[in-house]
XYZ file of C-alpha atoms in Angstrom:
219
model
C 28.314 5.355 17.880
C 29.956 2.416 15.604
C 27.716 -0.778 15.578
C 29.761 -4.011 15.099
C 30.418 -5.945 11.781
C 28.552 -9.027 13.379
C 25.440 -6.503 13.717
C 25.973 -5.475 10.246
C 26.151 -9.087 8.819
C 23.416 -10.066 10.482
C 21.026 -7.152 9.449
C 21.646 -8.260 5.819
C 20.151 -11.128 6.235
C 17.053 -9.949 8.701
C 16.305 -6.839 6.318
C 15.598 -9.779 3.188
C 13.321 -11.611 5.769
C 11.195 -8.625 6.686
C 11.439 -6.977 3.945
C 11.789 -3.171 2.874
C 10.191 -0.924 5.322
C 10.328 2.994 5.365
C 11.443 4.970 8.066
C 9.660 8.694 8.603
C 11.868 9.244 11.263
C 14.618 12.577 11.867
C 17.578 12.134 13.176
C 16.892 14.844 16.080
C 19.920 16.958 17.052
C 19.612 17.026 20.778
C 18.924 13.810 23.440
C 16.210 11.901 22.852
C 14.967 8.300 23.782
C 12.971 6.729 20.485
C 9.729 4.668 22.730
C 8.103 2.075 20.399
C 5.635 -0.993 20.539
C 7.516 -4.230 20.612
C 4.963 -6.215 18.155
C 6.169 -9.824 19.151
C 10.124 -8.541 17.889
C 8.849 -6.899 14.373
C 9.157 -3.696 16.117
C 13.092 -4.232 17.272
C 13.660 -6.332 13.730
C 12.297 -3.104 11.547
C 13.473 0.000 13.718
C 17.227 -1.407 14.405
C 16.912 -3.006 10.855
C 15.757 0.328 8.899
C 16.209 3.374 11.206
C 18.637 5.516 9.138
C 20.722 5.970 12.221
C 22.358 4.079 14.654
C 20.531 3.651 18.156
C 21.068 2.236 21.425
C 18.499 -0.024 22.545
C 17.504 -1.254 25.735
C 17.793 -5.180 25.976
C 16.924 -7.789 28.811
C 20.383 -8.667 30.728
C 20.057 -11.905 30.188
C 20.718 -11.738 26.270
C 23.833 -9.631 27.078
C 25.722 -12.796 28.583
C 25.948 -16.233 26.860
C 25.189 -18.017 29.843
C 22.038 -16.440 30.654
C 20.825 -16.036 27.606
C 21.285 -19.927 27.175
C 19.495 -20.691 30.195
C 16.491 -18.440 29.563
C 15.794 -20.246 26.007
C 16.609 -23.119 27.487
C 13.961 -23.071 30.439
C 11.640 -20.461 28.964
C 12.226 -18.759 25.505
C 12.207 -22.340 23.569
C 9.934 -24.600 25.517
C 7.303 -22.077 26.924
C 6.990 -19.650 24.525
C 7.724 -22.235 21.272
C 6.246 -25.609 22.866
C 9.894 -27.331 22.632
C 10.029 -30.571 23.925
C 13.091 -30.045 26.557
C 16.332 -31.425 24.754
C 15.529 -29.961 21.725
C 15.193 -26.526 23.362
C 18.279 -27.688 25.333
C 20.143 -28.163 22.004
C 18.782 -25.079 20.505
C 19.438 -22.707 23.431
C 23.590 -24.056 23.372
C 23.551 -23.259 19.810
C 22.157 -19.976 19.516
C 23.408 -18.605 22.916
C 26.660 -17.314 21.914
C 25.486 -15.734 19.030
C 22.511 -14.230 20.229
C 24.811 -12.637 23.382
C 27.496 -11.727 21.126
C 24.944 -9.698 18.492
C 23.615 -8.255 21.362
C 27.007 -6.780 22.254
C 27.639 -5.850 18.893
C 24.719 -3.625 18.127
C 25.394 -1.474 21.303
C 22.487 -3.063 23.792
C 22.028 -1.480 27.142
C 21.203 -4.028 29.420
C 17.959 -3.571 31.570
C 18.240 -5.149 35.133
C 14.825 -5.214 35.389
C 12.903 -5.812 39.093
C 16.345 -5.636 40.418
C 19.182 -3.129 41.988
C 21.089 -3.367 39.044
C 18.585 -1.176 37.246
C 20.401 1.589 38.590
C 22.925 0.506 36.415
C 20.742 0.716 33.463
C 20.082 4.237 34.371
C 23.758 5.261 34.673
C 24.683 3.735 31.382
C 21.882 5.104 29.176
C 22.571 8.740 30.219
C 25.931 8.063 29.420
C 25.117 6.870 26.228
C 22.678 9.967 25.756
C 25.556 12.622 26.571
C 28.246 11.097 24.177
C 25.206 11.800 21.558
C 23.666 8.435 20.725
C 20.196 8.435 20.594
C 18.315 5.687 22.709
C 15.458 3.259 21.591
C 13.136 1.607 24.154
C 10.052 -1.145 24.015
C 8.256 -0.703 26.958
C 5.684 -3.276 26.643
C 3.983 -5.222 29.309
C 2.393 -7.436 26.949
C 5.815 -8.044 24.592
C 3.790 -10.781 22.588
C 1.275 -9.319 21.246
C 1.422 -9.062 17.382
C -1.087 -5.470 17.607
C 0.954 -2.395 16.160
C -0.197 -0.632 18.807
C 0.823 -0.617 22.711
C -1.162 -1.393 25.593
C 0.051 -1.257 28.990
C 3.665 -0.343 29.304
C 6.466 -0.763 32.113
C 6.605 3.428 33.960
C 10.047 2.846 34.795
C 11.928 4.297 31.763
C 10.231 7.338 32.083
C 12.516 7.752 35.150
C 15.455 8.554 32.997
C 13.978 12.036 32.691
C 14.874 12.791 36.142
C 18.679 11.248 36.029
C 19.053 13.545 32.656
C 17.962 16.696 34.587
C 20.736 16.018 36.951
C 23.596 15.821 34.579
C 21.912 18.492 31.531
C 19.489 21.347 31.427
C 18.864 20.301 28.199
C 15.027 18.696 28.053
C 14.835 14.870 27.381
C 12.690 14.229 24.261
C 10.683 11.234 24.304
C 9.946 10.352 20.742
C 7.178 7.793 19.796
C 7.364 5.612 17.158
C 4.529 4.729 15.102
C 4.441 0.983 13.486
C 2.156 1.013 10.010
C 2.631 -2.697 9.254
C 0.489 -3.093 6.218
C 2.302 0.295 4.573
C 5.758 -0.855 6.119
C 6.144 2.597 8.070
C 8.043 3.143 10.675
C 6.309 6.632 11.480
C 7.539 9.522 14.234
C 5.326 11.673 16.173
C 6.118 14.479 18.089
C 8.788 14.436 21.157
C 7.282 14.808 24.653
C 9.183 16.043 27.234
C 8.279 16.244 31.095
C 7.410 19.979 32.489
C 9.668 19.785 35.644
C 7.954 22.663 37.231
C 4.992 20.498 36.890
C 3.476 17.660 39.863
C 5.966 14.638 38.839
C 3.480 11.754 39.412
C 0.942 14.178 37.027
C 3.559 14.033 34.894
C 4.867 11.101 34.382
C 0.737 9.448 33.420
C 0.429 12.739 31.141
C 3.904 11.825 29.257
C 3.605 7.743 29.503
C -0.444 8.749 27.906
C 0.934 10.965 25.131
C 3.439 8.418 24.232
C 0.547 5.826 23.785
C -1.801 7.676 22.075
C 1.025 8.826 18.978
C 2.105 4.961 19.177
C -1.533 4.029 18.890
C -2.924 6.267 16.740
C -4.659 5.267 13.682
């Protein structure tokens, strides 16, 4: 996949306000989804920032589309989450709308209809994205917020792409988790996981979302 030269232009600048981080992470050869902790957006900020290759990533719909994304900073992002009085988060929301939508399009976002029909959209569009070879990255948190490097609870739904993959590929799905070492600026990889289909699903699908935790948690 080719990311876009506003994604590019803007990564200059976010890589000098993070700073250098490393990334322990292989470029695997066959599909795989890359599962890490949001961190209150470091995670997202290093891994599409320092990854040394281009990914997919799942983001909210309403960032893909300059008039949603303006009304959820103006009515949440800006005054709830930042304590905006509400024409100044009115004022910030119009300016950064556009931009925000426009990057989002420009580093190859998926977007995530979440609680919604639409998901199956989601669905359709990631496992087309996984058979023309791009890998896919996904924050699953419940808690998005919290600063922790770890993960606590996480949404189950994204596991489901295992089960739309099995009906286009024979090819297993690798799940890979990504470890965040903020004080040693790692982005770390653990092992893939992948779902034994002759296996109960529900079993599964806890043993799989558990693995996934424990790598992304691990000391």
């Amino acid at each position: 996949m080719r990311r876009g030269r506003l994604f590019a232009f803007s990564r200059f600048f976010v890589r000098r306000y993070i700073g250098r981080w490393q990334a322990d992470v292989p470029e695997r050869q066959g599909p795989a989804v890359y599962v890490c902790s949001h961190t209150n957006l470091l995670g997202p900020l290093a891994a599409l920032c320092w990854l040394p290759f281009p990914v997919r990533p799942w983001v909210y719909h309403v960032f893909m589309e300059k008039g949603s994304c303006r009304a959820q900073y103006r009515d949440f992002t800006f005054p709830k989450r930042f304590g905006m009085p509400g024409p100044l988060a009115g004022l910030c929301a119009w300016a950064s709308a556009g931009y925000v939508s426009r990057l989002m399009a420009s580093l190859g976002g998926i977007p995530v209809y979440r609680g919604s029909r639409r998901i199956i959209e989601t669905f359709r569009e990631t496992i087309a994205a996984l058979q023309a070879g791009d890998p896919v990255l996904i924050f699953p948190d419940v808690d998005y917020t919290d600063e922790g490097a770890g993960i606590g609870a996480v949404y189950n739904g994204f596991l489901k792409l295992d089960r739309f993959w099995s009906r286009v590929s024979s090819a297993p799905l690798d799940f890979v988790p990504l470890r965040l070492e903020t004080e040693e600026r790692r982005i770390v990889a653990g092992p893939a996981v992948r779902f034994d289909r002759a296996a109960d699903r529900r079993e599964e699908l806890v043993r799989v979302r558990e693995a996934l935790r424990r790598e992304i948690n691990r000391p």
